[in-house]
PDB file of C-alpha atoms in Angstrom:
ATOM      1  CA  GLU A  27     117.814 250.736 134.744  1.00  0.00           C
ATOM      2  CA  ASP A  28     119.651 250.591 131.436  1.00  0.00           C
ATOM      3  CA  GLN A  29     123.002 248.879 131.789  1.00  0.00           C
ATOM      4  CA  VAL A  30     125.948 247.801 129.659  1.00  0.00           C
ATOM      5  CA  THR A  31     128.468 245.244 130.953  1.00  0.00           C
ATOM      6  CA  GLN A  32     131.668 244.251 129.206  1.00  0.00           C
ATOM      7  CA  SER A  33     133.734 241.149 129.877  1.00  0.00           C
ATOM      8  CA  PRO A  34     136.415 240.294 130.501  1.00  0.00           C
ATOM      9  CA  GLU A  35     137.848 243.457 132.026  1.00  0.00           C
ATOM     10  CA  ALA A  36     141.253 242.511 130.656  1.00  0.00           C
ATOM     11  CA  LEU A  37     142.456 239.918 128.159  1.00  0.00           C
ATOM     12  CA  ARG A  38     145.968 238.892 127.243  1.00  0.00           C
ATOM     13  CA  LEU A  39     146.492 236.981 123.989  1.00  0.00           C
ATOM     14  CA  GLN A  40     149.429 235.665 122.081  1.00  0.00           C
ATOM     15  CA  GLU A  41     149.807 236.932 118.547  1.00  0.00           C
ATOM     16  CA  GLY A  42     147.598 234.804 116.316  1.00  0.00           C
ATOM     17  CA  GLU A  43     145.428 233.535 119.184  1.00  0.00           C
ATOM     18  CA  SER A  44     141.820 234.319 118.274  1.00  0.00           C
ATOM     19  CA  SER A  45     139.277 235.257 120.933  1.00  0.00           C
ATOM     20  CA  SER A  46     136.081 237.208 121.612  1.00  0.00           C
ATOM     21  CA  LEU A  47     135.072 240.143 123.761  1.00  0.00           C
ATOM     22  CA  ASN A  48     131.577 240.327 125.189  1.00  0.00           C
ATOM     23  CA  CYS A  49     129.153 243.224 125.653  1.00  0.00           C
ATOM     24  CA  SER A  50     125.891 242.356 127.370  1.00  0.00           C
ATOM     25  CA  TYR A  51     123.118 244.876 127.742  1.00  0.00           C
ATOM     26  CA  THR A  52     119.811 245.333 129.514  1.00  0.00           C
ATOM     27  CA  VAL A  53     118.068 248.330 128.012  1.00  0.00           C
ATOM     28  CA  SER A  54     114.579 249.551 127.316  1.00  0.00           C
ATOM     29  CA  GLY A  55     114.486 249.249 123.569  1.00  0.00           C
ATOM     30  CA  LEU A  56     117.799 248.994 121.747  1.00  0.00           C
ATOM     31  CA  ARG A  57     118.263 251.513 118.950  1.00  0.00           C
ATOM     32  CA  GLY A  58     121.871 250.710 118.120  1.00  0.00           C
ATOM     33  CA  LEU A  59     125.010 249.159 119.574  1.00  0.00           C
ATOM     34  CA  PHE A  60     128.406 250.744 118.947  1.00  0.00           C
ATOM     35  CA  TRP A  61     131.947 249.439 119.266  1.00  0.00           C
ATOM     36  CA  TYR A  62     134.916 251.753 119.752  1.00  0.00           C
ATOM     37  CA  ARG A  63     138.649 251.246 120.100  1.00  0.00           C
ATOM     38  CA  GLN A  64     140.634 253.463 122.467  1.00  0.00           C
ATOM     39  CA  ASP A  65     144.409 253.711 122.535  1.00  0.00           C
ATOM     40  CA  PRO A  66     146.180 255.066 125.631  1.00  0.00           C
ATOM     41  CA  GLY A  67     145.995 258.847 125.828  1.00  0.00           C
ATOM     42  CA  LYS A  68     143.589 259.152 122.894  1.00  0.00           C
ATOM     43  CA  GLY A  69     139.889 259.506 122.297  1.00  0.00           C
ATOM     44  CA  PRO A  70     137.702 256.549 121.345  1.00  0.00           C
ATOM     45  CA  GLU A  71     137.792 255.630 117.673  1.00  0.00           C
ATOM     46  CA  PHE A  72     134.575 254.415 116.074  1.00  0.00           C
ATOM     47  CA  LEU A  73     134.598 250.828 114.740  1.00  0.00           C
ATOM     48  CA  PHE A  74     131.067 249.501 114.133  1.00  0.00           C
ATOM     49  CA  THR A  75     127.374 250.139 114.562  1.00  0.00           C
ATOM     50  CA  LEU A  76     124.931 247.217 114.821  1.00  0.00           C
ATOM     51  CA  TYR A  77     121.198 247.802 114.680  1.00  0.00           C
ATOM     52  CA  SER A  78     119.394 244.471 114.908  1.00  0.00           C
ATOM     53  CA  ALA A  79     119.851 240.922 116.160  1.00  0.00           C
ATOM     54  CA  GLY A  80     121.657 238.751 113.642  1.00  0.00           C
ATOM     55  CA  GLU A  81     123.587 241.604 112.105  1.00  0.00           C
ATOM     56  CA  GLU A  82     127.339 241.222 111.592  1.00  0.00           C
ATOM     57  CA  LYS A  83     130.038 243.668 110.507  1.00  0.00           C
ATOM     58  CA  GLU A  84     133.707 243.136 109.748  1.00  0.00           C
ATOM     59  CA  LYS A  85     136.812 245.239 109.542  1.00  0.00           C
ATOM     60  CA  GLU A  86     140.189 243.617 108.999  1.00  0.00           C
ATOM     61  CA  ARG A  87     140.672 241.132 111.866  1.00  0.00           C
ATOM     62  CA  LEU A  88     137.565 242.302 113.750  1.00  0.00           C
ATOM     63  CA  LYS A  89     134.017 241.035 113.417  1.00  0.00           C
ATOM     64  CA  ALA A  90     131.121 242.312 115.504  1.00  0.00           C
ATOM     65  CA  THR A  91     127.909 240.363 116.000  1.00  0.00           C
ATOM     66  CA  LEU A  92     124.663 241.163 117.782  1.00  0.00           C
ATOM     67  CA  THR A  93     121.976 239.124 119.548  1.00  0.00           C
ATOM     68  CA  LYS A  94     118.983 240.303 121.548  1.00  0.00           C
ATOM     69  CA  LYS A  95     121.018 240.313 124.761  1.00  0.00           C
ATOM     70  CA  GLU A  96     124.650 240.792 123.828  1.00  0.00           C
ATOM     71  CA  SER A  97     127.258 241.626 121.262  1.00  0.00           C
ATOM     72  CA  PHE A  98     130.563 239.956 120.575  1.00  0.00           C
ATOM     73  CA  LEU A  99     133.690 241.431 119.094  1.00  0.00           C
ATOM     74  CA  HIS A 100     135.620 238.563 117.549  1.00  0.00           C
ATOM     75  CA  ILE A 101     139.324 239.096 116.953  1.00  0.00           C
ATOM     76  CA  THR A 102     140.866 236.680 114.471  1.00  0.00           C
ATOM     77  CA  ALA A 103     144.622 236.097 114.507  1.00  0.00           C
ATOM     78  CA  PRO A 104     145.339 239.293 116.453  1.00  0.00           C
ATOM     79  CA  LYS A 105     148.522 241.293 116.080  1.00  0.00           C
ATOM     80  CA  PRO A 106     150.269 243.432 118.703  1.00  0.00           C
ATOM     81  CA  GLU A 107     148.838 246.558 117.051  1.00  0.00           C
ATOM     82  CA  ASP A 108     145.359 245.359 118.021  1.00  0.00           C
ATOM     83  CA  SER A 109     146.248 246.030 121.647  1.00  0.00           C
ATOM     84  CA  ALA A 110     143.854 248.682 122.980  1.00  0.00           C
ATOM     85  CA  THR A 111     140.784 249.129 125.137  1.00  0.00           C
ATOM     86  CA  TYR A 112     137.585 248.178 123.337  1.00  0.00           C
ATOM     87  CA  LEU A 113     134.444 250.023 124.379  1.00  0.00           C
ATOM     88  CA  CYS A 114     130.841 249.091 123.792  1.00  0.00           C
ATOM     89  CA  ALA A 115     127.954 251.577 123.902  1.00  0.00           C
ATOM     90  CA  VAL A 116     124.207 251.416 123.319  1.00  0.00           C
ATOM     91  CA  ARG A 117     121.601 253.883 122.210  1.00  0.00           C
ATOM     92  CA  THR A 118     118.203 253.229 123.735  1.00  0.00           C
ATOM     93  CA  ALA A 119     114.699 254.148 122.758  1.00  0.00           C
ATOM     94  CA  TYR A 120     114.807 256.768 125.500  1.00  0.00           C
ATOM     95  CA  GLY A 121     117.980 258.322 124.087  1.00  0.00           C
ATOM     96  CA  GLY A 122     115.554 260.021 121.785  1.00  0.00           C
ATOM     97  CA  ALA A 123     116.601 262.403 119.095  1.00  0.00           C
ATOM     98  CA  THR A 124     119.676 263.437 121.050  1.00  0.00           C
ATOM     99  CA  ASN A 125     121.489 260.186 120.276  1.00  0.00           C
ATOM    100  CA  LYS A 126     122.701 259.791 123.838  1.00  0.00           C
ATOM    101  CA  LEU A 127     124.805 256.689 124.470  1.00  0.00           C
ATOM    102  CA  ILE A 128     125.409 254.463 127.495  1.00  0.00           C
ATOM    103  CA  PHE A 129     128.934 253.088 127.658  1.00  0.00           C
ATOM    104  CA  GLY A 130     130.405 249.977 129.220  1.00  0.00           C
ATOM    105  CA  THR A 131     133.683 250.158 131.107  1.00  0.00           C
ATOM    106  CA  GLY A 132     135.672 248.457 128.371  1.00  0.00           C
ATOM    107  CA  THR A 133     137.940 245.469 127.820  1.00  0.00           C
ATOM    108  CA  LEU A 134     141.689 246.058 127.883  1.00  0.00           C
ATOM    109  CA  LEU A 135     143.249 243.811 125.245  1.00  0.00           C
ATOM    110  CA  ALA A 136     146.970 243.087 125.196  1.00  0.00           C
ATOM    111  CA  VAL A 137     148.418 241.052 122.313  1.00  0.00           C
ATOM    112  CA  GLN A 138     151.898 239.776 122.890  1.00  0.00           C
ATOM    113  CA  PRO A 139     154.295 238.986 120.015  1.00  0.00           C
TER     114      PRO A 139
ATOM    115  CA  ASP S   5     139.557 261.637 111.220  1.00  0.00           C
ATOM    116  CA  ALA S   6     136.665 263.787 112.345  1.00  0.00           C
ATOM    117  CA  GLY S   7     137.751 267.402 112.693  1.00  0.00           C
ATOM    118  CA  ILE S   8     137.517 267.783 116.448  1.00  0.00           C
ATOM    119  CA  THR S   9     140.021 269.619 118.598  1.00  0.00           C
ATOM    120  CA  GLN S  10     140.054 270.163 122.337  1.00  0.00           C
ATOM    121  CA  SER S  11     141.935 272.756 124.301  1.00  0.00           C
ATOM    122  CA  PRO S  12     143.830 272.720 126.481  1.00  0.00           C
ATOM    123  CA  ARG S  13     145.058 269.135 126.214  1.00  0.00           C
ATOM    124  CA  HIS S  14     146.402 269.163 129.747  1.00  0.00           C
ATOM    125  CA  LYS S  15     145.620 271.423 132.678  1.00  0.00           C
ATOM    126  CA  VAL S  16     146.543 271.507 136.336  1.00  0.00           C
ATOM    127  CA  THR S  17     144.541 273.837 138.542  1.00  0.00           C
ATOM    128  CA  GLU S  18     143.744 274.405 142.177  1.00  0.00           C
ATOM    129  CA  THR S  19     140.550 273.708 144.065  1.00  0.00           C
ATOM    130  CA  GLY S  20     138.098 276.577 143.859  1.00  0.00           C
ATOM    131  CA  THR S  21     139.344 278.078 140.615  1.00  0.00           C
ATOM    132  CA  PRO S  22     137.182 278.326 137.484  1.00  0.00           C
ATOM    133  CA  VAL S  23     138.168 276.234 134.474  1.00  0.00           C
ATOM    134  CA  THR S  24     136.882 276.304 130.906  1.00  0.00           C
ATOM    135  CA  LEU S  25     137.509 273.562 128.384  1.00  0.00           C
ATOM    136  CA  ARG S  26     136.901 274.147 124.699  1.00  0.00           C
ATOM    137  CA  CYS S  27     135.754 271.795 121.979  1.00  0.00           C
ATOM    138  CA  HIS S  28     135.960 272.928 118.363  1.00  0.00           C
ATOM    139  CA  GLN S  29     134.618 271.013 115.338  1.00  0.00           C
ATOM    140  CA  THR S  30     134.969 271.590 111.630  1.00  0.00           C
ATOM    141  CA  GLU S  31     132.315 269.028 110.607  1.00  0.00           C
ATOM    142  CA  ASN S  32     129.239 271.250 111.047  1.00  0.00           C
ATOM    143  CA  HIS S  33     127.584 268.502 113.102  1.00  0.00           C
ATOM    144  CA  ARG S  34     124.498 269.493 115.042  1.00  0.00           C
ATOM    145  CA  TYR S  35     125.066 267.485 118.210  1.00  0.00           C
ATOM    146  CA  MET S  36     127.957 267.952 120.606  1.00  0.00           C
ATOM    147  CA  TYR S  37     128.637 266.145 123.882  1.00  0.00           C
ATOM    148  CA  TRP S  38     130.928 266.406 126.879  1.00  0.00           C
ATOM    149  CA  TYR S  39     131.959 263.214 128.692  1.00  0.00           C
ATOM    150  CA  ARG S  40     134.273 262.428 131.530  1.00  0.00           C
ATOM    151  CA  GLN S  41     136.199 259.178 131.746  1.00  0.00           C
ATOM    152  CA  ASP S  42     137.307 257.713 135.055  1.00  0.00           C
ATOM    153  CA  PRO S  43     138.669 254.272 135.920  1.00  0.00           C
ATOM    154  CA  GLY S  44     135.875 251.842 136.697  1.00  0.00           C
ATOM    155  CA  HIS S  45     133.156 254.151 135.404  1.00  0.00           C
ATOM    156  CA  GLY S  46     133.623 254.289 131.692  1.00  0.00           C
ATOM    157  CA  LEU S  47     132.489 257.319 129.748  1.00  0.00           C
ATOM    158  CA  ARG S  48     129.752 259.337 131.463  1.00  0.00           C
ATOM    159  CA  LEU S  49     127.770 262.103 129.819  1.00  0.00           C
ATOM    160  CA  ILE S  50     128.048 265.527 131.473  1.00  0.00           C
ATOM    161  CA  HIS S  51     126.097 267.817 129.127  1.00  0.00           C
ATOM    162  CA  TYR S  52     125.117 267.828 125.505  1.00  0.00           C
ATOM    163  CA  SER S  53     123.950 270.302 122.885  1.00  0.00           C
ATOM    164  CA  TYR S  54     121.445 269.813 120.094  1.00  0.00           C
ATOM    165  CA  GLY S  55     122.010 273.179 118.463  1.00  0.00           C
ATOM    166  CA  VAL S  56     123.274 276.704 119.012  1.00  0.00           C
ATOM    167  CA  LYS S  57     122.152 277.858 122.460  1.00  0.00           C
ATOM    168  CA  ASP S  58     120.323 274.519 122.985  1.00  0.00           C
ATOM    169  CA  THR S  59     121.845 272.414 125.746  1.00  0.00           C
ATOM    170  CA  ASP S  60     120.725 269.854 128.303  1.00  0.00           C
ATOM    171  CA  LYS S  61     122.068 267.895 131.250  1.00  0.00           C
ATOM    172  CA  GLY S  62     123.570 264.433 131.195  1.00  0.00           C
ATOM    173  CA  GLU S  63     123.944 261.968 134.050  1.00  0.00           C
ATOM    174  CA  VAL S  64     126.803 263.744 135.897  1.00  0.00           C
ATOM    175  CA  SER S  65     126.086 267.439 135.343  1.00  0.00           C
ATOM    176  CA  ASP S  66     126.447 268.757 138.911  1.00  0.00           C
ATOM    177  CA  GLY S  67     129.256 271.317 139.125  1.00  0.00           C
ATOM    178  CA  TYR S  68     129.439 271.827 135.366  1.00  0.00           C
ATOM    179  CA  SER S  69     127.895 274.289 132.937  1.00  0.00           C
ATOM    180  CA  VAL S  70     128.097 274.539 129.162  1.00  0.00           C
ATOM    181  CA  SER S  71     127.580 277.064 126.424  1.00  0.00           C
ATOM    182  CA  ARG S  72     127.286 276.894 122.670  1.00  0.00           C
ATOM    183  CA  SER S  73     127.157 280.241 120.904  1.00  0.00           C
ATOM    184  CA  LYS S  74     128.363 278.904 117.542  1.00  0.00           C
ATOM    185  CA  THR S  75     127.825 275.594 115.775  1.00  0.00           C
ATOM    186  CA  GLU S  76     131.523 274.789 115.906  1.00  0.00           C
ATOM    187  CA  ASP S  77     132.276 275.532 119.560  1.00  0.00           C
ATOM    188  CA  PHE S  78     131.070 273.864 122.756  1.00  0.00           C
ATOM    189  CA  LEU S  79     132.485 275.078 126.051  1.00  0.00           C
ATOM    190  CA  LEU S  80     132.514 273.205 129.353  1.00  0.00           C
ATOM    191  CA  THR S  81     132.973 275.284 132.505  1.00  0.00           C
ATOM    192  CA  LEU S  82     133.789 274.177 136.000  1.00  0.00           C
ATOM    193  CA  GLU S  83     132.723 277.213 138.026  1.00  0.00           C
ATOM    194  CA  SER S  84     134.716 276.195 141.096  1.00  0.00           C
ATOM    195  CA  ALA S  85     136.865 273.144 140.477  1.00  0.00           C
ATOM    196  CA  THR S  86     136.991 270.351 143.055  1.00  0.00           C
ATOM    197  CA  SER S  87     139.342 267.378 143.364  1.00  0.00           C
ATOM    198  CA  SER S  88     136.490 265.037 142.365  1.00  0.00           C
ATOM    199  CA  GLN S  89     136.524 266.709 138.950  1.00  0.00           C
ATOM    200  CA  THR S  90     140.015 265.445 138.238  1.00  0.00           C
ATOM    201  CA  SER S  91     139.407 263.365 135.144  1.00  0.00           C
ATOM    202  CA  VAL S  92     139.900 263.044 131.419  1.00  0.00           C
ATOM    203  CA  TYR S  93     137.290 264.998 129.482  1.00  0.00           C
ATOM    204  CA  PHE S  94     136.202 264.082 125.977  1.00  0.00           C
ATOM    205  CA  CYS S  95     134.123 266.004 123.522  1.00  0.00           C
ATOM    206  CA  ALA S  96     132.113 264.157 120.889  1.00  0.00           C
ATOM    207  CA  ILE S  97     130.040 265.150 117.882  1.00  0.00           C
ATOM    208  CA  SER S  98     127.194 263.507 116.037  1.00  0.00           C
ATOM    209  CA  GLU S  99     125.580 264.367 112.766  1.00  0.00           C
ATOM    210  CA  ALA S 100     121.803 264.477 112.924  1.00  0.00           C
ATOM    211  CA  SER S 101     118.785 263.814 115.073  1.00  0.00           C
ATOM    212  CA  GLY S 102     116.400 260.902 114.643  1.00  0.00           C
ATOM    213  CA  SER S 103     118.956 258.644 112.989  1.00  0.00           C
ATOM    214  CA  LEU S 104     121.341 256.093 114.372  1.00  0.00           C
ATOM    215  CA  ASN S 105     124.527 258.043 113.864  1.00  0.00           C
ATOM    216  CA  GLU S 106     127.703 257.256 115.671  1.00  0.00           C
ATOM    217  CA  GLN S 107     129.540 259.774 117.812  1.00  0.00           C
ATOM    218  CA  PHE S 108     133.070 260.857 116.952  1.00  0.00           C
ATOM    219  CA  PHE S 109     135.421 261.802 119.746  1.00  0.00           C
ATOM    220  CA  GLY S 110     138.094 264.413 120.235  1.00  0.00           C
ATOM    221  CA  PRO S 111     141.556 263.714 121.666  1.00  0.00           C
ATOM    222  CA  GLY S 112     140.625 264.573 125.258  1.00  0.00           C
ATOM    223  CA  THR S 113     141.719 266.993 127.982  1.00  0.00           C
ATOM    224  CA  ARG S 114     143.428 265.691 131.080  1.00  0.00           C
ATOM    225  CA  LEU S 115     142.431 267.883 134.025  1.00  0.00           C
ATOM    226  CA  THR S 116     144.040 267.663 137.433  1.00  0.00           C
ATOM    227  CA  VAL S 117     142.545 269.604 140.331  1.00  0.00           C
ATOM    228  CA  LEU S 118     144.904 269.903 143.300  1.00  0.00           C
TER     229      LEU S 118
END
């Protein structure tokens, strides 16, 4: 069964304290891995798409990387405004043309000033 | 921001009553999706549409139906709401088939079934 697991469930950092969030997956043929940010009371906001092992993408203080088994979202020198829930999702070979995604349960990040 | 609106944004209803949630997009995207989000479960796909009048079931479709009569509108109906359908519902859109396009999400509808 296709599965996406995110860890840790929650992470508390001090402002400026860099860290990484993990998304591990067991799927039948990965066709894309997606990272989203979700603020309380809002819909998920798209951050990155990664397609193949070794690929990296960056946006401000965030960098996403991908291996054959997992993805990491690295947060460098975080600020309080980076506090949010970060969601990971995968598209599998069996998602077909409908682009269906399987989501993890997210990591709740809190950055304290 | 992707042009996606959901209505209503909040709704409280009673068990056994019908409820319809609306998703409206201005992006002319082909694919539309309804998800529910519950603590400990993440986002779970209810139904999706791959064109006008073309819909299919997701992983948690029992108790829900959908309709899409226009490209821009995707309706989710709970024929007889139950307390287990209390949740936050998100609509998403995606551009095209056969390519690795991300989904863009609406602001959500918080539904409470008493």
